[in-house]
Short mmCIF file of C-alpha atoms and ligand atoms in Angstrom, two decimals:
data_model
loop_
_atom_site.label_atom_id
_atom_site.label_comp_id
_atom_site.label_asym_id
_atom_site.label_seq_id
_atom_site.Cartn_x
_atom_site.Cartn_y
_atom_site.Cartn_z
CA UNK U 1 55.90 122.00 132.29
CA UNK U 2 56.00 125.76 131.84
CA UNK U 3 59.68 125.81 132.68
CA UNK U 4 60.33 123.03 130.19
CA UNK U 5 58.53 124.96 127.52
CA UNK U 6 60.44 128.08 128.35
CA UNK U 7 63.68 126.17 128.14
CA UNK U 8 62.69 124.62 124.83
CA UNK U 9 61.73 127.93 123.27
CA UNK U 10 64.90 129.41 124.69
CA UNK U 11 66.96 126.77 122.98
CA UNK U 12 65.02 127.15 119.76
CA UNK U 13 65.51 130.91 119.87
CA UNK U 14 69.21 130.48 120.49
CA UNK U 15 69.48 128.11 117.57
CA UNK U 16 67.55 130.39 115.27
CA UNK U 17 69.24 133.57 116.41
CA UNK U 18 72.33 133.49 114.19
CA UNK U 19 70.28 132.81 111.07
CA UNK U 20 67.77 135.53 111.85
CA UNK U 21 70.52 138.00 112.72
CA UNK U 22 72.40 137.40 109.50
CA UNK U 23 69.25 137.86 107.47
CA UNK U 24 68.38 141.07 109.29
CA UNK U 25 71.60 142.75 110.15
CA UNK U 26 71.52 145.13 107.22
CA UNK U 27 70.18 148.60 107.81
CA UNK U 28 68.82 150.95 105.18
CA UNK U 29 71.74 153.18 104.32
CA UNK U 30 72.69 155.73 101.70
CA UNK U 31 76.34 155.41 100.76
CA UNK U 32 77.87 158.43 99.05
CA UNK U 33 80.51 157.22 96.60
CA UNK U 34 82.67 159.93 95.02
CA UNK U 35 84.89 159.70 91.95
CA UNK U 36 86.72 162.03 89.62
CA UNK U 37 85.86 160.96 86.09
CA UNK U 38 82.59 161.29 84.21
CA UNK U 39 79.61 159.00 84.61
CA UNK U 40 80.19 157.54 81.14
CA UNK U 41 83.87 156.77 81.79
CA UNK U 42 85.24 153.35 82.71
CA UNK U 43 85.30 154.63 86.29
CA UNK U 44 81.67 155.73 86.17
CA UNK U 45 80.56 152.43 84.64
CA UNK U 46 82.26 150.48 87.40
CA UNK U 47 80.74 152.63 90.14
CA UNK U 48 77.35 151.91 88.62
CA UNK U 49 78.13 148.20 88.53
CA UNK U 50 79.21 148.29 92.18
CA UNK U 51 76.05 150.11 93.16
CA UNK U 52 73.88 147.49 91.44
CA UNK U 53 75.81 144.63 93.03
CA UNK U 54 75.43 146.12 96.51
CA UNK U 55 71.75 146.68 95.93
CA UNK U 56 71.24 143.09 94.78
CA UNK U 57 73.21 141.62 97.64
CA UNK U 58 71.45 143.71 100.30
CA UNK U 59 67.91 143.36 99.04
CA UNK U 60 67.93 147.03 98.10
CA UNK U 61 68.76 148.23 101.61
CA UNK U 62 72.25 149.53 100.93
CA UNK U 63 72.03 152.27 98.32
CA UNK U 64 75.30 153.37 96.76
CA UNK U 65 74.88 156.79 95.24
CA UNK U 66 77.66 157.72 92.81
CA UNK U 67 78.95 161.29 92.52
CA UNK U 68 81.17 161.71 89.48
CA UNK U 69 83.18 164.55 87.93
CA UNK U 70 84.87 165.34 91.27
CA UNK U 71 81.56 166.79 92.44
CA UNK U 72 82.43 165.77 96.01
CA UNK U 73 85.97 167.11 95.58
CA UNK U 74 89.33 166.07 94.18
CA UNK U 75 90.87 162.74 95.20
CA UNK U 76 92.78 164.40 98.04
CA UNK U 77 89.78 166.34 99.28
CA UNK U 78 87.64 163.20 99.28
CA UNK U 79 90.29 161.26 101.20
CA UNK U 80 90.06 163.87 103.95
CA UNK U 81 86.28 163.79 103.94
CA UNK U 82 86.36 160.02 104.30
CA UNK U 83 88.85 160.25 107.15
CA UNK U 84 86.56 162.75 108.86
CA UNK U 85 83.57 160.47 108.31
CA UNK U 86 81.44 162.91 106.28
CA UNK U 87 81.53 160.75 103.13
CA UNK U 88 81.36 156.98 102.99
CA UNK U 89 83.25 155.80 99.91
CA UNK U 90 85.39 156.84 96.96
CA UNK U 91 87.66 155.59 94.23
CA UNK U 92 90.75 157.43 93.04
CA UNK U 93 94.38 157.06 92.04
CA UNK U 94 96.73 155.45 94.52
CA UNK U 95 99.18 158.21 93.51
CA UNK U 96 97.12 160.84 95.28
CA UNK U 97 97.36 158.88 98.56
CA UNK U 98 101.00 159.73 99.25
CA UNK U 99 99.98 162.41 101.73
CA UNK U 100 98.23 159.73 103.80
CA UNK U 101 100.60 156.77 103.38
CA UNK U 102 103.87 157.74 101.73
CA UNK U 103 104.62 154.20 100.56
CA UNK U 104 101.85 154.40 97.97
CA UNK U 105 104.30 156.43 95.88
CA UNK U 106 106.15 153.23 95.07
CA UNK U 107 103.60 152.30 92.37
CA UNK U 108 104.46 155.52 90.56
CA UNK U 109 108.05 154.70 89.77
CA UNK U 110 108.27 154.34 85.99
CA UNK U 111 108.40 151.14 83.95
CA UNK U 112 107.80 148.74 86.84
CA UNK U 113 105.13 146.54 85.30
CA UNK U 114 105.34 145.08 81.82
CA UNK U 115 101.68 144.21 81.51
CA UNK U 116 98.31 144.11 83.26
CA UNK U 117 98.71 140.51 84.32
CA UNK U 118 101.74 141.34 86.43
CA UNK U 119 99.94 144.30 87.93
CA UNK U 120 96.91 142.19 88.87
CA UNK U 121 99.09 139.56 90.53
CA UNK U 122 101.02 142.11 92.60
CA UNK U 123 98.08 144.31 93.53
CA UNK U 124 95.80 141.43 94.52
CA UNK U 125 98.62 139.51 96.18
CA UNK U 126 100.28 139.96 99.60
CA UNK U 127 102.17 143.12 98.56
CA UNK U 128 99.10 145.02 97.43
CA UNK U 129 97.07 143.76 100.37
CA UNK U 130 99.65 144.86 102.91
CA UNK U 131 99.90 148.34 101.50
CA UNK U 132 96.12 148.61 101.41
CA UNK U 133 95.89 147.54 105.07
CA UNK U 134 98.33 150.26 106.10
CA UNK U 135 95.55 152.76 105.40
CA UNK U 136 93.50 151.63 108.38
CA UNK U 137 95.75 153.44 110.90
CA UNK U 138 95.00 156.60 108.94
CA UNK U 139 91.24 156.41 108.97
CA UNK U 140 90.69 154.71 105.61
CA UNK U 141 89.70 151.19 104.63
CA UNK U 142 91.16 150.02 101.33
CA UNK U 143 88.84 147.51 99.65
CA UNK U 144 90.13 146.66 96.16
CA UNK U 145 92.31 147.99 93.38
CA UNK U 146 90.78 148.85 90.05
CA UNK U 147 92.71 149.58 86.88
CA UNK U 148 93.33 153.18 85.89
CA UNK U 149 95.85 151.88 83.39
CA UNK U 150 99.15 152.50 81.65
CA UNK U 151 99.72 156.21 81.31
CA UNK U 152 100.56 158.02 78.08
CA UNK U 153 101.52 161.57 77.22
CA UNK U 154 99.49 164.23 75.49
CA UNK U 155 100.38 167.82 74.70
CA UNK U 156 99.45 170.73 72.50
CA UNK U 157 102.96 171.71 71.39
CA UNK U 158 104.62 168.99 69.35
CA UNK U 159 104.85 165.25 68.74
CA UNK U 160 107.14 163.57 71.24
CA UNK U 161 109.26 160.99 69.49
CA UNK U 162 112.30 161.28 71.72
CA UNK U 163 112.68 162.34 75.31
CA UNK U 164 114.25 165.68 74.33
CA UNK U 165 110.93 166.66 72.75
CA UNK U 166 109.54 167.00 76.28
CA UNK U 167 111.97 169.85 76.90
CA UNK U 168 110.22 172.84 78.44
CA UNK U 169 106.73 171.43 78.07
CA UNK U 170 104.55 172.48 80.99
CA UNK U 171 103.22 169.09 81.91
CA UNK U 172 100.51 168.62 84.48
CA UNK U 173 101.23 165.72 86.84
CA UNK U 174 99.41 164.33 89.85
CA UNK U 175 100.22 165.86 93.23
CA UNK U 176 102.92 163.35 93.98
CA UNK U 177 106.71 163.80 94.32
CA UNK U 178 107.59 160.71 92.27
CA UNK U 179 105.79 162.13 89.21
CA UNK U 180 107.28 165.57 89.68
CA UNK U 181 110.77 164.12 89.95
CA UNK U 182 110.31 161.80 86.96
CA UNK U 183 109.08 164.41 84.51
CA UNK U 184 111.58 167.01 85.55
CA UNK U 185 114.28 164.43 84.81
CA UNK U 186 112.77 163.97 81.35
CA UNK U 187 113.21 167.71 80.84
CA UNK U 188 109.56 168.71 81.13
CA UNK U 189 108.36 171.37 83.48
CA UNK U 190 106.20 169.32 85.88
CA UNK U 191 103.17 171.16 87.26
CA UNK U 192 101.30 169.32 90.06
CA UNK U 193 97.57 169.88 89.84
CA UNK U 194 94.34 168.17 90.88
CA UNK U 195 92.60 166.28 88.09
CA UNK U 196 89.48 168.39 88.57
CA UNK U 197 91.41 171.47 87.40
CA UNK U 198 93.17 169.82 84.49
CA UNK U 199 90.85 170.39 81.55
CA UNK U 200 90.62 174.14 82.19
CA UNK U 201 94.36 174.35 82.73
CA UNK U 202 94.93 172.85 79.28
CA UNK U 203 92.21 174.93 77.68
CA UNK U 204 93.65 178.18 79.00
CA UNK U 205 97.26 177.18 78.33
CA UNK U 206 98.27 177.13 81.99
CA UNK U 207 99.75 173.77 81.07
CA UNK U 208 100.68 172.34 77.66
CA UNK U 209 100.15 168.69 78.39
CA UNK U 210 99.33 165.89 80.77
CA UNK U 211 99.63 162.13 81.06
CA UNK U 212 96.86 159.58 81.62
CA UNK U 213 95.57 156.30 80.21
CA UNK U 214 93.89 156.52 76.78
CA UNK U 215 90.52 155.68 78.34
CA UNK U 216 90.66 158.89 80.39
CA UNK U 217 91.95 160.95 77.46
CA UNK U 218 88.82 159.81 75.67
CA UNK U 219 86.23 160.06 78.49
CA UNK U 220 87.46 163.45 79.70
CA UNK U 221 87.56 164.75 76.12
CA UNK U 222 91.18 165.85 76.32
CA UNK U 223 91.34 165.49 72.52
CA UNK U 224 89.45 168.78 72.36
CA UNK U 225 92.44 170.63 73.81
CA UNK U 226 95.38 168.34 73.02
CA UNK U 227 96.77 167.61 69.57
CA UNK U 228 99.53 165.08 70.22
CA UNK U 229 99.30 161.71 71.87
CA UNK U 230 102.43 159.71 72.59
CA UNK U 231 102.04 156.09 73.62
CA UNK U 232 104.70 155.72 76.30
CA UNK U 233 103.10 153.48 78.96
CA UNK U 234 105.52 155.00 81.44
CA UNK U 235 103.57 154.07 84.60
CA UNK U 236 100.89 151.52 85.41
CA UNK U 237 98.41 153.45 87.49
CA UNK U 238 96.04 151.69 89.90
CA UNK U 239 92.82 153.05 91.27
CA UNK U 240 91.86 152.14 94.81
CA UNK U 241 88.37 151.85 96.25
CA UNK U 242 88.16 153.03 99.83
CA UNK U 243 85.71 153.53 102.65
CA UNK U 244 85.74 155.86 105.61
CA UNK U 245 87.02 153.85 108.58
CA UNK U 246 84.93 155.85 110.98
CA UNK U 247 81.84 154.83 109.05
CA UNK U 248 83.01 151.30 108.25
CA UNK U 249 83.60 150.46 111.92
CA UNK U 250 79.93 151.10 112.59
CA UNK U 251 78.72 148.58 110.01
CA UNK U 252 77.55 145.08 110.90
CA UNK U 253 79.57 142.06 109.83
CA UNK U 254 76.92 141.31 107.21
CA UNK U 255 77.06 144.79 105.76
CA UNK U 256 80.85 144.66 105.55
CA UNK U 257 80.70 141.30 103.83
CA UNK U 258 78.21 142.55 101.23
CA UNK U 259 80.38 145.56 100.45
CA UNK U 260 83.58 143.53 100.33
CA UNK U 261 82.14 140.93 97.98
CA UNK U 262 80.56 143.54 95.74
CA UNK U 263 83.91 145.36 95.68
CA UNK U 264 85.68 142.24 94.42
CA UNK U 265 82.99 141.74 91.77
CA UNK U 266 83.36 145.38 90.71
CA UNK U 267 87.12 144.97 90.44
CA UNK U 268 86.78 142.07 88.02
CA UNK U 269 84.15 143.93 86.01
CA UNK U 270 86.16 147.14 85.91
CA UNK U 271 89.39 145.57 84.74
CA UNK U 272 87.72 143.66 81.94
CA UNK U 273 85.66 146.67 80.88
CA UNK U 274 88.63 149.07 81.00
CA UNK U 275 90.81 146.76 78.96
CA UNK U 276 88.16 146.38 76.31
CA UNK U 277 87.58 150.13 76.23
CA UNK U 278 91.30 150.82 76.10
CA UNK U 279 91.68 148.72 72.97
CA UNK U 280 89.13 150.95 71.21
CA UNK U 281 90.38 154.30 72.50
CA UNK U 282 93.37 154.87 70.22
CA UNK U 283 91.25 154.55 67.08
CA UNK U 284 88.65 156.86 68.62
CA UNK U 285 91.23 159.49 69.48
CA UNK U 286 92.68 159.32 65.99
CA UNK U 287 89.24 159.89 64.56
CA UNK U 288 88.92 162.93 66.82
CA UNK U 289 91.98 164.39 65.14
CA UNK U 290 94.78 163.54 67.52
CA UNK U 291 98.18 162.90 66.00
CA UNK U 292 99.42 159.70 67.58
CA UNK U 293 102.81 158.10 67.79
CA UNK U 294 104.37 155.31 69.77
CA UNK U 295 107.75 155.64 71.45
CA UNK U 296 110.27 153.21 70.03
CA UNK U 297 111.72 150.48 72.25
CA UNK U 298 115.12 152.16 71.94
CA UNK U 299 113.72 155.47 73.13
CA UNK U 300 111.93 153.81 76.03
CA UNK U 301 115.23 152.19 76.98
CA UNK U 302 116.88 155.63 77.03
CA UNK U 303 114.10 156.89 79.29
CA UNK U 304 114.55 153.95 81.63
CA UNK U 305 118.23 154.77 81.91
CA UNK U 306 117.49 158.42 82.50
CA UNK U 307 115.15 157.79 85.42
CA UNK U 308 117.28 155.22 87.21
CA UNK U 309 118.40 157.90 89.70
CA UNK U 310 114.71 158.45 90.56
CA UNK U 311 114.68 154.95 92.04
CA UNK U 312 117.77 155.73 94.14
CA UNK U 313 116.20 158.96 95.28
CA UNK U 314 112.98 157.18 96.20
CA UNK U 315 114.91 154.58 98.20
CA UNK U 316 117.00 157.23 99.95
CA UNK U 317 113.86 159.17 100.90
CA UNK U 318 112.61 156.31 103.08
CA UNK U 319 111.22 154.05 100.38
CA UNK U 320 114.01 151.46 100.27
CA UNK U 321 112.06 148.69 101.97
CA UNK U 322 108.77 149.08 100.13
CA UNK U 323 110.63 149.32 96.82
CA UNK U 324 112.57 146.15 97.54
CA UNK U 325 109.34 144.35 98.48
CA UNK U 326 107.56 145.55 95.35
CA UNK U 327 110.41 144.50 93.09
CA UNK U 328 110.43 141.07 94.72
CA UNK U 329 106.67 140.77 94.22
CA UNK U 330 107.01 141.71 90.55
CA UNK U 331 109.84 139.22 90.08
CA UNK U 332 107.63 136.51 91.64
CA UNK U 333 104.73 137.47 89.37
CA UNK U 334 107.00 137.05 86.34
CA UNK U 335 107.93 133.49 87.20
C1 TF8 I 1 94.93 161.83 87.41
C2 TF8 I 1 94.36 160.45 87.64
C3 TF8 I 1 92.83 160.64 87.67
C4 TF8 I 1 92.18 159.70 88.65
C5 TF8 I 1 90.67 159.87 88.77
C6 TF8 I 1 90.25 161.26 89.10
O1 TF8 I 1 95.57 162.05 86.40
O2 TF8 I 1 94.76 159.53 86.70
O3 TF8 I 1 92.31 160.47 86.41
O4 TF8 I 1 92.73 159.86 89.90
O5 TF8 I 1 90.23 158.99 89.74
O6 TF8 I 1 94.75 162.66 88.28
#
């Protein structure tokens, strides 16, 4: 009788176990999430959204604490902190990842994507996934891509209506060889610098200009130190949300699932929000006194021609395969 009872409770416990475990396998955790832009930027809004999603999905147990304005360090510094396990999560430009996985530089070649739809399809498809997975050997877990956006030029010297106008302009670029190569070919004097140092560099005249999406030009108040904005859309720039692998590997399956699903929700929120914000930014920047012009299709065509050798150089420097794969993925997205 006793043995029967024991057996029965044993079976019942075994049956209940998976349910109970999945309901309980979430610990109370503080997750430090670093980012470079301000709290009120599109990036800051999406971090806040992610934090709320994670909280909802974990019954308040997982607390994502956002640290904006590069307060935990520049993109590259945060990557290293994540790899070391001393910070849990971050979001930053894929372009700053080239020191970890060189192939991330492929997104930085100019004029690859024609629109956001193509970018979404490629980034969320097998190509983007594969590149993201390659981070795991390096101590990082790539979760989702967010939109930074199409990049445009600003400077304090002169309007840029043709590529020659870039001549001699000290232009801050991200710490990434593809950007340095591209802008030197355009005749600018490319100065690689962390984003966290950019505003001061422009204010003090260490650099004359920079390039970023209009949303960032607005949220980082670059209009205070830059007179001219040139809509060039020369590169579509993704952001990537990442976790420390060292930390991630210690999470339960339930915790990982919560974070993954909240990450996907944050991606959809962020892209929609950034696109809406972007549509308002140009008018805002004009109101703030920026002189704005758009590069003509003919001029953009000249620029495309001019940077063709950058593609050959990228391929010759070990990027041939990833470039071929990306171009195939873009071609497929266009069909
Ligand atoms: C840049 C990037 C930055 C982002 C941000 C710090 O120009 O576009 O705005 O990496 O996450 O450095």
